[in-house]
Amino acid sequence: MRDFGHWLSEFRPSIANYGYYVDFQKVYGNVESMKVELHILNSLIGSKSIEKDFYQLAERYPEVLKCIPLLLAVRNAEIYCQDEDGGQLYTFKPKDLKKENIDYAKYAYFMKKTGLFDLLENHIISNLIDYATGVETGLDSNGRKNRGGHLMEDLVELHIRKAGFIREESYFKEMYIHQITEKWGLDLSAISNQGRAEKRFDFVVKTKNMVYGIETNFYASGGSKLNETARSYKTLAMESDTIQGFTFVWFTDGKGWVSARNNLEETFDIMEHIYNIHDMEAGIIGKVLK
């Protein structure tokens, strides 16, 4: 018998890897894609007649306007702004930046009101390449949530491979119930509400005598979602126990579970195959997935 308290004490505050915080290759790539235009805009830094110089520059090189959203740390190619004089939609899409279509006074107004003219004119920055790299680094940090969502999956997959399973041969990623049924002929109606619900498992491992449906997650902080997850996986585990040839496995971790320990303990008590990262590192996959 495993002790729940001891098992929970092994949970970790984070599983961030070295690439979690900033994807610098993506940052450098995004800046590189605008490098020429940013170099051209550099000529406005320290200008004593910024509006006139902007007109001349934008008229000669209208493509430089596509850089402007990045200077404001905005991903969208369209920006809406309004003031006491009304609202305007500004487009920075390359296909729209044709000389004959551009209202230069409108874009100059945008540059002035957003503070970009002041940034350039007063030489607050010295190089737009460096500035854009800093902005991209900040924007990329917003992608941590998406990267974090895949860290546990990546970690579990690493240990599945370490246990000797081969992708697309003995283990499969993101597999739906109907795909499992079609591939191995298993009747999974007990966990699909008689075919009315389409469940997708993060991984499916196939051994000689068993199909394992695997779910993975990591919670660094608490919230109501954890209680819902624990309850739904408890139900899934109980339903799976009625299916011959199929086993549900759950890999979870994270200090967020401390705030939802009661619901997790209920699932732990009835679920044979629930494991944490420490279990994986101890080789549990190779021991139980047979």
PDB file of C-alpha atoms in Angstrom:
ATOM      1  CA  MET A   1       0.000   0.000   0.000  1.00  0.00           C
ATOM      2  CA  ARG A   2       1.284   3.421  -0.956  1.00  0.00           C
ATOM      3  CA  ASP A   3       0.939   6.302   1.481  1.00  0.00           C
ATOM      4  CA  PHE A   4      -0.879   9.265  -0.030  1.00  0.00           C
ATOM      5  CA  GLY A   5       0.726  11.848   2.252  1.00  0.00           C
ATOM      6  CA  HIS A   6       4.220  10.695   1.358  1.00  0.00           C
ATOM      7  CA  TRP A   7       3.327  10.533  -2.345  1.00  0.00           C
ATOM      8  CA  LEU A   8       1.925  14.077  -2.275  1.00  0.00           C
ATOM      9  CA  SER A   9       5.028  15.359  -0.464  1.00  0.00           C
ATOM     10  CA  GLU A  10       7.081  14.374  -3.524  1.00  0.00           C
ATOM     11  CA  PHE A  11       5.162  16.792  -5.768  1.00  0.00           C
ATOM     12  CA  ARG A  12       7.246  19.557  -7.295  1.00  0.00           C
ATOM     13  CA  PRO A  13       6.730  23.324  -7.485  1.00  0.00           C
ATOM     14  CA  SER A  14       7.783  23.494 -11.146  1.00  0.00           C
ATOM     15  CA  ILE A  15       8.968  21.435 -14.114  1.00  0.00           C
ATOM     16  CA  ALA A  16      10.275  24.353 -16.150  1.00  0.00           C
ATOM     17  CA  ASN A  17      13.140  23.375 -18.415  1.00  0.00           C
ATOM     18  CA  TYR A  18      15.855  25.701 -19.709  1.00  0.00           C
ATOM     19  CA  GLY A  19      13.861  26.660 -22.791  1.00  0.00           C
ATOM     20  CA  TYR A  20      10.689  27.460 -20.856  1.00  0.00           C
ATOM     21  CA  TYR A  21      11.374  31.089 -19.995  1.00  0.00           C
ATOM     22  CA  VAL A  22      12.232  32.545 -23.414  1.00  0.00           C
ATOM     23  CA  ASP A  23      12.407  30.895 -26.828  1.00  0.00           C
ATOM     24  CA  PHE A  24      15.333  32.948 -28.073  1.00  0.00           C
ATOM     25  CA  GLN A  25      15.434  31.267 -31.479  1.00  0.00           C
ATOM     26  CA  LYS A  26      11.868  32.442 -32.063  1.00  0.00           C
ATOM     27  CA  VAL A  27      12.794  35.929 -30.799  1.00  0.00           C
ATOM     28  CA  TYR A  28      15.786  36.203 -33.125  1.00  0.00           C
ATOM     29  CA  GLY A  29      13.757  34.866 -36.045  1.00  0.00           C
ATOM     30  CA  ASN A  30      10.967  37.400 -35.558  1.00  0.00           C
ATOM     31  CA  VAL A  31      13.429  40.290 -35.378  1.00  0.00           C
ATOM     32  CA  GLU A  32      15.372  38.989 -38.381  1.00  0.00           C
ATOM     33  CA  SER A  33      12.186  39.030 -40.466  1.00  0.00           C
ATOM     34  CA  MET A  34      11.989  42.817 -39.961  1.00  0.00           C
ATOM     35  CA  LYS A  35      15.703  43.575 -39.790  1.00  0.00           C
ATOM     36  CA  VAL A  36      15.893  45.583 -43.018  1.00  0.00           C
ATOM     37  CA  GLU A  37      12.863  47.714 -42.178  1.00  0.00           C
ATOM     38  CA  LEU A  38      14.109  48.328 -38.634  1.00  0.00           C
ATOM     39  CA  HIS A  39      17.474  49.458 -39.982  1.00  0.00           C
ATOM     40  CA  ILE A  40      15.684  51.962 -42.239  1.00  0.00           C
ATOM     41  CA  LEU A  41      13.630  53.276 -39.314  1.00  0.00           C
ATOM     42  CA  ASN A  42      16.859  53.747 -37.366  1.00  0.00           C
ATOM     43  CA  SER A  43      17.445  56.887 -39.463  1.00  0.00           C
ATOM     44  CA  LEU A  44      14.628  58.602 -37.537  1.00  0.00           C
ATOM     45  CA  ILE A  45      16.397  58.256 -34.186  1.00  0.00           C
ATOM     46  CA  GLY A  46      17.401  61.708 -32.950  1.00  0.00           C
ATOM     47  CA  SER A  47      15.668  63.487 -35.852  1.00  0.00           C
ATOM     48  CA  LYS A  48      15.103  67.216 -35.314  1.00  0.00           C
ATOM     49  CA  SER A  49      12.155  67.245 -37.712  1.00  0.00           C
ATOM     50  CA  ILE A  50      10.656  63.860 -36.985  1.00  0.00           C
ATOM     51  CA  GLU A  51       7.294  64.314 -38.703  1.00  0.00           C
ATOM     52  CA  LYS A  52       8.787  65.588 -41.974  1.00  0.00           C
ATOM     53  CA  ASP A  53      11.442  62.882 -41.961  1.00  0.00           C
ATOM     54  CA  PHE A  54       8.783  60.248 -41.259  1.00  0.00           C
ATOM     55  CA  TYR A  55       6.709  61.406 -44.231  1.00  0.00           C
ATOM     56  CA  GLN A  56       9.709  61.179 -46.559  1.00  0.00           C
ATOM     57  CA  LEU A  57      10.835  57.832 -45.206  1.00  0.00           C
ATOM     58  CA  ALA A  58       7.406  56.200 -45.270  1.00  0.00           C
ATOM     59  CA  GLU A  59       6.686  57.502 -48.759  1.00  0.00           C
ATOM     60  CA  ARG A  60       9.947  56.076 -50.073  1.00  0.00           C
ATOM     61  CA  TYR A  61       9.830  52.850 -48.047  1.00  0.00           C
ATOM     62  CA  PRO A  62       6.159  52.203 -47.123  1.00  0.00           C
ATOM     63  CA  GLU A  63       7.045  48.666 -46.011  1.00  0.00           C
ATOM     64  CA  VAL A  64       8.661  50.112 -42.855  1.00  0.00           C
ATOM     65  CA  LEU A  65       5.180  50.659 -41.450  1.00  0.00           C
ATOM     66  CA  LYS A  66       4.804  46.933 -40.825  1.00  0.00           C
ATOM     67  CA  CYS A  67       7.322  47.283 -37.957  1.00  0.00           C
ATOM     68  CA  ILE A  68       5.225  49.742 -35.988  1.00  0.00           C
ATOM     69  CA  PRO A  69       3.059  47.234 -34.052  1.00  0.00           C
ATOM     70  CA  LEU A  70       6.211  45.517 -32.785  1.00  0.00           C
ATOM     71  CA  LEU A  71       7.537  48.839 -31.469  1.00  0.00           C
ATOM     72  CA  LEU A  72       4.380  48.975 -29.335  1.00  0.00           C
ATOM     73  CA  ALA A  73       4.662  45.321 -28.278  1.00  0.00           C
ATOM     74  CA  VAL A  74       1.541  44.416 -30.281  1.00  0.00           C
ATOM     75  CA  ARG A  75       1.203  41.192 -32.294  1.00  0.00           C
ATOM     76  CA  ASN A  76      -1.823  42.277 -34.333  1.00  0.00           C
ATOM     77  CA  ALA A  77      -1.363  43.795 -37.792  1.00  0.00           C
ATOM     78  CA  GLU A  78      -4.362  46.036 -37.156  1.00  0.00           C
ATOM     79  CA  ILE A  79      -4.599  48.487 -34.267  1.00  0.00           C
ATOM     80  CA  TYR A  80      -7.643  50.523 -33.233  1.00  0.00           C
ATOM     81  CA  CYS A  81      -7.221  53.758 -31.294  1.00  0.00           C
ATOM     82  CA  GLN A  82      -9.569  56.550 -30.296  1.00  0.00           C
ATOM     83  CA  ASP A  83      -9.435  59.940 -28.614  1.00  0.00           C
ATOM     84  CA  GLU A  84     -11.591  63.042 -28.365  1.00  0.00           C
ATOM     85  CA  ASP A  85     -11.505  63.375 -32.164  1.00  0.00           C
ATOM     86  CA  GLY A  86     -12.914  59.907 -32.754  1.00  0.00           C
ATOM     87  CA  GLY A  87     -11.622  56.443 -33.556  1.00  0.00           C
ATOM     88  CA  GLN A  88      -9.369  55.061 -36.255  1.00  0.00           C
ATOM     89  CA  LEU A  89      -8.386  51.605 -37.428  1.00  0.00           C
ATOM     90  CA  TYR A  90      -4.775  51.429 -38.547  1.00  0.00           C
ATOM     91  CA  THR A  91      -3.613  48.563 -40.738  1.00  0.00           C
ATOM     92  CA  PHE A  92       0.006  47.458 -40.889  1.00  0.00           C
ATOM     93  CA  LYS A  93      -0.530  44.470 -43.140  1.00  0.00           C
ATOM     94  CA  PRO A  94       2.185  44.372 -45.834  1.00  0.00           C
ATOM     95  CA  LYS A  95      -0.407  43.829 -48.580  1.00  0.00           C
ATOM     96  CA  ASP A  96      -2.150  47.072 -47.595  1.00  0.00           C
ATOM     97  CA  LEU A  97       1.011  49.186 -47.470  1.00  0.00           C
ATOM     98  CA  LYS A  98       0.897  50.492 -51.029  1.00  0.00           C
ATOM     99  CA  LYS A  99       2.045  54.071 -51.716  1.00  0.00           C
ATOM    100  CA  GLU A 100      -1.201  55.008 -53.370  1.00  0.00           C
ATOM    101  CA  ASN A 101      -3.280  53.720 -50.417  1.00  0.00           C
ATOM    102  CA  ILE A 102      -1.389  55.179 -47.465  1.00  0.00           C
ATOM    103  CA  ASP A 103      -2.691  58.217 -45.618  1.00  0.00           C
ATOM    104  CA  TYR A 104       0.639  59.448 -44.279  1.00  0.00           C
ATOM    105  CA  ALA A 105      -0.946  62.120 -42.101  1.00  0.00           C
ATOM    106  CA  LYS A 106      -3.029  59.429 -40.415  1.00  0.00           C
ATOM    107  CA  TYR A 107       0.042  57.314 -39.638  1.00  0.00           C
ATOM    108  CA  ALA A 108       2.001  60.348 -38.466  1.00  0.00           C
ATOM    109  CA  TYR A 109      -0.865  61.135 -36.074  1.00  0.00           C
ATOM    110  CA  PHE A 110      -0.662  57.568 -34.795  1.00  0.00           C
ATOM    111  CA  MET A 111       3.099  57.844 -34.262  1.00  0.00           C
ATOM    112  CA  LYS A 112       2.701  61.104 -32.388  1.00  0.00           C
ATOM    113  CA  LYS A 113      -0.214  60.079 -30.163  1.00  0.00           C
ATOM    114  CA  THR A 114       1.258  56.680 -29.219  1.00  0.00           C
ATOM    115  CA  GLY A 115       4.542  58.300 -28.193  1.00  0.00           C
ATOM    116  CA  LEU A 116       6.686  56.652 -30.880  1.00  0.00           C
ATOM    117  CA  PHE A 117       7.798  59.997 -32.315  1.00  0.00           C
ATOM    118  CA  ASP A 118       8.920  61.055 -28.850  1.00  0.00           C
ATOM    119  CA  LEU A 119      10.760  57.764 -28.389  1.00  0.00           C
ATOM    120  CA  LEU A 120      12.676  58.259 -31.629  1.00  0.00           C
ATOM    121  CA  GLU A 121      13.085  62.020 -31.652  1.00  0.00           C
ATOM    122  CA  ASN A 122      14.463  62.371 -28.165  1.00  0.00           C
ATOM    123  CA  HIS A 123      16.988  59.584 -28.685  1.00  0.00           C
ATOM    124  CA  ILE A 124      15.620  57.566 -25.764  1.00  0.00           C
ATOM    125  CA  ILE A 125      16.798  54.497 -27.670  1.00  0.00           C
ATOM    126  CA  SER A 126      19.934  54.104 -29.791  1.00  0.00           C
ATOM    127  CA  ASN A 127      19.112  51.103 -32.004  1.00  0.00           C
ATOM    128  CA  LEU A 128      15.778  49.661 -33.070  1.00  0.00           C
ATOM    129  CA  ILE A 129      17.204  46.177 -33.577  1.00  0.00           C
ATOM    130  CA  ASP A 130      18.181  45.992 -29.914  1.00  0.00           C
ATOM    131  CA  TYR A 131      14.895  47.600 -28.893  1.00  0.00           C
ATOM    132  CA  ALA A 132      12.860  45.130 -30.992  1.00  0.00           C
ATOM    133  CA  THR A 133      14.813  42.198 -29.540  1.00  0.00           C
ATOM    134  CA  GLY A 134      13.866  43.352 -26.047  1.00  0.00           C
ATOM    135  CA  VAL A 135      10.223  43.770 -27.035  1.00  0.00           C
ATOM    136  CA  GLU A 136      10.138  40.321 -28.648  1.00  0.00           C
ATOM    137  CA  THR A 137      11.685  38.818 -25.512  1.00  0.00           C
ATOM    138  CA  GLY A 138       8.923  40.349 -23.415  1.00  0.00           C
ATOM    139  CA  LEU A 139       6.204  39.204 -25.810  1.00  0.00           C
ATOM    140  CA  ASP A 140       7.614  35.690 -25.895  1.00  0.00           C
ATOM    141  CA  SER A 141       7.330  35.430 -22.112  1.00  0.00           C
ATOM    142  CA  ASN A 142       3.562  35.447 -22.658  1.00  0.00           C
ATOM    143  CA  GLY A 143       3.999  32.113 -24.391  1.00  0.00           C
ATOM    144  CA  ARG A 144       5.154  30.418 -21.200  1.00  0.00           C
ATOM    145  CA  LYS A 145       1.642  29.222 -20.426  1.00  0.00           C
ATOM    146  CA  ASN A 146       1.460  27.379 -23.745  1.00  0.00           C
ATOM    147  CA  ARG A 147       4.963  25.977 -23.345  1.00  0.00           C
ATOM    148  CA  GLY A 148       4.192  24.954 -19.764  1.00  0.00           C
ATOM    149  CA  GLY A 149       1.132  23.041 -20.905  1.00  0.00           C
ATOM    150  CA  HIS A 150       3.331  20.739 -22.958  1.00  0.00           C
ATOM    151  CA  LEU A 151       6.139  20.242 -20.437  1.00  0.00           C
ATOM    152  CA  MET A 152       4.430  17.410 -18.570  1.00  0.00           C
ATOM    153  CA  GLU A 153       3.480  15.701 -21.826  1.00  0.00           C
ATOM    154  CA  ASP A 154       7.050  15.979 -23.041  1.00  0.00           C
ATOM    155  CA  LEU A 155       8.359  14.570 -19.768  1.00  0.00           C
ATOM    156  CA  VAL A 156       5.979  11.621 -19.820  1.00  0.00           C
ATOM    157  CA  GLU A 157       6.819  10.899 -23.453  1.00  0.00           C
ATOM    158  CA  LEU A 158      10.519  10.926 -22.588  1.00  0.00           C
ATOM    159  CA  HIS A 159       9.964   8.230 -19.958  1.00  0.00           C
ATOM    160  CA  ILE A 160       7.699   6.218 -22.269  1.00  0.00           C
ATOM    161  CA  ARG A 161      10.542   6.109 -24.779  1.00  0.00           C
ATOM    162  CA  LYS A 162      13.036   5.265 -22.022  1.00  0.00           C
ATOM    163  CA  ALA A 163      10.876   2.272 -21.192  1.00  0.00           C
ATOM    164  CA  GLY A 164      11.446   0.990 -24.723  1.00  0.00           C
ATOM    165  CA  PHE A 165       8.213   1.989 -26.445  1.00  0.00           C
ATOM    166  CA  ILE A 166       8.385   3.334 -30.004  1.00  0.00           C
ATOM    167  CA  ARG A 167       6.167   6.119 -31.315  1.00  0.00           C
ATOM    168  CA  GLU A 168       3.604   5.042 -33.907  1.00  0.00           C
ATOM    169  CA  GLU A 169       4.490   1.417 -33.186  1.00  0.00           C
ATOM    170  CA  SER A 170       3.907   0.692 -29.519  1.00  0.00           C
ATOM    171  CA  TYR A 171       2.802   4.112 -28.321  1.00  0.00           C
ATOM    172  CA  PHE A 172       0.706   6.846 -29.904  1.00  0.00           C
ATOM    173  CA  LYS A 173       0.170  10.510 -29.067  1.00  0.00           C
ATOM    174  CA  GLU A 174      -3.221  12.237 -28.857  1.00  0.00           C
ATOM    175  CA  MET A 175      -5.471   9.338 -29.718  1.00  0.00           C
ATOM    176  CA  TYR A 176      -9.273   9.433 -29.655  1.00  0.00           C
ATOM    177  CA  ILE A 177     -11.536   6.672 -28.361  1.00  0.00           C
ATOM    178  CA  HIS A 178     -12.871   5.883 -31.833  1.00  0.00           C
ATOM    179  CA  GLN A 179      -9.299   5.486 -33.120  1.00  0.00           C
ATOM    180  CA  ILE A 180      -8.517   3.020 -30.319  1.00  0.00           C
ATOM    181  CA  THR A 181     -11.669   1.075 -31.149  1.00  0.00           C
ATOM    182  CA  GLU A 182     -10.870   1.009 -34.866  1.00  0.00           C
ATOM    183  CA  LYS A 183      -7.240  -0.042 -34.331  1.00  0.00           C
ATOM    184  CA  TRP A 184      -7.673  -2.754 -31.691  1.00  0.00           C
ATOM    185  CA  GLY A 185     -11.398  -3.521 -31.642  1.00  0.00           C
ATOM    186  CA  LEU A 186     -11.923  -2.536 -28.013  1.00  0.00           C
ATOM    187  CA  ASP A 187     -15.430  -1.643 -26.877  1.00  0.00           C
ATOM    188  CA  LEU A 188     -14.886   1.620 -24.988  1.00  0.00           C
ATOM    189  CA  SER A 189     -18.536   2.611 -24.736  1.00  0.00           C
ATOM    190  CA  ALA A 190     -18.261   2.512 -20.933  1.00  0.00           C
ATOM    191  CA  ILE A 191     -16.003   5.582 -20.999  1.00  0.00           C
ATOM    192  CA  SER A 192     -17.605   7.320 -23.989  1.00  0.00           C
ATOM    193  CA  ASN A 193     -21.155   7.560 -22.664  1.00  0.00           C
ATOM    194  CA  GLN A 194     -22.212   4.813 -25.069  1.00  0.00           C
ATOM    195  CA  GLY A 195     -20.456   6.496 -27.958  1.00  0.00           C
ATOM    196  CA  ARG A 196     -21.883   9.969 -27.361  1.00  0.00           C
ATOM    197  CA  ALA A 197     -18.660  11.486 -25.947  1.00  0.00           C
ATOM    198  CA  GLU A 198     -15.351  11.605 -27.800  1.00  0.00           C
ATOM    199  CA  LYS A 199     -12.520  11.348 -25.309  1.00  0.00           C
ATOM    200  CA  ARG A 200      -8.917  11.953 -26.350  1.00  0.00           C
ATOM    201  CA  PHE A 201      -5.983  10.506 -24.426  1.00  0.00           C
ATOM    202  CA  ASP A 202      -2.624  12.269 -24.326  1.00  0.00           C
ATOM    203  CA  PHE A 203      -0.906   8.959 -25.022  1.00  0.00           C
ATOM    204  CA  VAL A 204      -1.929   5.391 -25.746  1.00  0.00           C
ATOM    205  CA  VAL A 205       0.528   2.547 -25.120  1.00  0.00           C
ATOM    206  CA  LYS A 206      -0.090  -0.882 -26.653  1.00  0.00           C
ATOM    207  CA  THR A 207       1.493  -3.969 -25.178  1.00  0.00           C
ATOM    208  CA  LYS A 208       0.874  -7.617 -25.963  1.00  0.00           C
ATOM    209  CA  ASN A 209      -2.076  -7.968 -23.606  1.00  0.00           C
ATOM    210  CA  MET A 210      -3.206  -4.429 -22.788  1.00  0.00           C
ATOM    211  CA  VAL A 211      -4.053  -0.997 -24.157  1.00  0.00           C
ATOM    212  CA  TYR A 212      -3.162   1.839 -21.769  1.00  0.00           C
ATOM    213  CA  GLY A 213      -4.920   5.190 -22.077  1.00  0.00           C
ATOM    214  CA  ILE A 214      -2.723   7.854 -20.477  1.00  0.00           C
ATOM    215  CA  GLU A 215      -3.542  11.347 -19.239  1.00  0.00           C
ATOM    216  CA  THR A 216      -0.924  13.866 -18.093  1.00  0.00           C
ATOM    217  CA  ASN A 217      -1.030  17.215 -16.310  1.00  0.00           C
ATOM    218  CA  PHE A 218       0.938  19.422 -13.961  1.00  0.00           C
ATOM    219  CA  TYR A 219      -0.528  22.091 -11.684  1.00  0.00           C
ATOM    220  CA  ALA A 220       1.834  24.621 -10.163  1.00  0.00           C
ATOM    221  CA  SER A 221      -1.071  26.524  -8.571  1.00  0.00           C
ATOM    222  CA  GLY A 222      -4.479  25.641  -7.211  1.00  0.00           C
ATOM    223  CA  GLY A 223      -7.985  26.355  -8.442  1.00  0.00           C
ATOM    224  CA  SER A 224     -11.401  24.802  -8.979  1.00  0.00           C
ATOM    225  CA  LYS A 225     -10.194  22.998 -12.100  1.00  0.00           C
ATOM    226  CA  LEU A 226      -8.112  20.617  -9.985  1.00  0.00           C
ATOM    227  CA  ASN A 227     -11.139  19.358  -8.066  1.00  0.00           C
ATOM    228  CA  GLU A 228     -13.036  18.853 -11.318  1.00  0.00           C
ATOM    229  CA  THR A 229     -10.073  16.986 -12.822  1.00  0.00           C
ATOM    230  CA  ALA A 230      -9.718  14.695  -9.821  1.00  0.00           C
ATOM    231  CA  ARG A 231     -13.441  13.861  -9.832  1.00  0.00           C
ATOM    232  CA  SER A 232     -13.609  13.239 -13.581  1.00  0.00           C
ATOM    233  CA  TYR A 233     -10.508  11.018 -13.546  1.00  0.00           C
ATOM    234  CA  LYS A 234     -11.891   9.078 -10.602  1.00  0.00           C
ATOM    235  CA  THR A 235     -14.999   8.356 -12.669  1.00  0.00           C
ATOM    236  CA  LEU A 236     -12.892   7.512 -15.710  1.00  0.00           C
ATOM    237  CA  ALA A 237     -10.781   5.090 -13.693  1.00  0.00           C
ATOM    238  CA  MET A 238     -13.860   3.319 -12.328  1.00  0.00           C
ATOM    239  CA  GLU A 239     -15.428   3.054 -15.785  1.00  0.00           C
ATOM    240  CA  SER A 240     -12.162   1.798 -17.283  1.00  0.00           C
ATOM    241  CA  ASP A 241     -12.003  -1.002 -14.720  1.00  0.00           C
ATOM    242  CA  THR A 242     -15.068  -2.547 -16.408  1.00  0.00           C
ATOM    243  CA  ILE A 243     -13.306  -2.833 -19.795  1.00  0.00           C
ATOM    244  CA  GLN A 244     -11.274  -5.957 -20.437  1.00  0.00           C
ATOM    245  CA  GLY A 245      -7.983  -5.226 -22.163  1.00  0.00           C
ATOM    246  CA  PHE A 246      -7.937  -1.508 -21.298  1.00  0.00           C
ATOM    247  CA  THR A 247      -6.298   0.346 -18.387  1.00  0.00           C
ATOM    248  CA  PHE A 248      -6.414   4.037 -17.537  1.00  0.00           C
ATOM    249  CA  VAL A 249      -3.134   5.597 -16.307  1.00  0.00           C
ATOM    250  CA  TRP A 250      -2.740   9.112 -14.901  1.00  0.00           C
ATOM    251  CA  PHE A 251       0.538  10.967 -14.481  1.00  0.00           C
ATOM    252  CA  THR A 252       0.159  14.163 -12.480  1.00  0.00           C
ATOM    253  CA  ASP A 253       2.247  16.427 -10.273  1.00  0.00           C
ATOM    254  CA  GLY A 254       2.573  20.002  -9.026  1.00  0.00           C
ATOM    255  CA  LYS A 255       2.213  21.795  -5.701  1.00  0.00           C
ATOM    256  CA  GLY A 256      -1.155  23.120  -6.829  1.00  0.00           C
ATOM    257  CA  TRP A 257      -2.618  19.794  -5.717  1.00  0.00           C
ATOM    258  CA  VAL A 258      -1.941  20.656  -2.076  1.00  0.00           C
ATOM    259  CA  SER A 259      -5.026  22.883  -2.080  1.00  0.00           C
ATOM    260  CA  ALA A 260      -7.114  20.099  -3.646  1.00  0.00           C
ATOM    261  CA  ARG A 261      -5.583  17.183  -1.773  1.00  0.00           C
ATOM    262  CA  ASN A 262      -8.909  15.776  -0.524  1.00  0.00           C
ATOM    263  CA  ASN A 263     -10.319  15.169  -3.977  1.00  0.00           C
ATOM    264  CA  LEU A 264      -6.987  13.883  -5.222  1.00  0.00           C
ATOM    265  CA  GLU A 265      -6.767  11.479  -2.283  1.00  0.00           C
ATOM    266  CA  GLU A 266     -10.204  10.077  -3.120  1.00  0.00           C
ATOM    267  CA  THR A 267      -8.978   9.322  -6.637  1.00  0.00           C
ATOM    268  CA  PHE A 268      -5.672   7.966  -5.316  1.00  0.00           C
ATOM    269  CA  ASP A 269      -7.523   5.538  -3.037  1.00  0.00           C
ATOM    270  CA  ILE A 270      -9.492   3.902  -5.843  1.00  0.00           C
ATOM    271  CA  MET A 271      -7.077   4.256  -8.771  1.00  0.00           C
ATOM    272  CA  GLU A 272      -4.284   1.713  -9.120  1.00  0.00           C
ATOM    273  CA  HIS A 273      -2.312   3.517 -11.803  1.00  0.00           C
ATOM    274  CA  ILE A 274      -1.830   7.106 -10.671  1.00  0.00           C
ATOM    275  CA  TYR A 275       1.768   8.313 -10.594  1.00  0.00           C
ATOM    276  CA  ASN A 276       3.917  11.407 -10.111  1.00  0.00           C
ATOM    277  CA  ILE A 277       7.241  12.505 -11.615  1.00  0.00           C
ATOM    278  CA  HIS A 278       9.226  10.765  -8.875  1.00  0.00           C
ATOM    279  CA  ASP A 279       7.485   7.507  -9.811  1.00  0.00           C
ATOM    280  CA  MET A 280       8.427   7.999 -13.460  1.00  0.00           C
ATOM    281  CA  GLU A 281      12.046   8.682 -12.593  1.00  0.00           C
ATOM    282  CA  ALA A 282      12.044   5.444 -10.583  1.00  0.00           C
ATOM    283  CA  GLY A 283      11.088   3.548 -13.755  1.00  0.00           C
ATOM    284  CA  ILE A 284       7.394   2.920 -13.025  1.00  0.00           C
ATOM    285  CA  ILE A 285       6.426   2.902 -16.710  1.00  0.00           C
ATOM    286  CA  GLY A 286       8.642  -0.044 -17.536  1.00  0.00           C
ATOM    287  CA  LYS A 287       7.424  -1.885 -14.436  1.00  0.00           C
ATOM    288  CA  VAL A 288       3.656  -1.574 -14.863  1.00  0.00           C
ATOM    289  CA  LEU A 289       2.992  -1.104 -18.596  1.00  0.00           C
ATOM    290  CA  LYS A 290       3.360  -4.702 -19.695  1.00  0.00           C
TER     291      LYS A 290
END
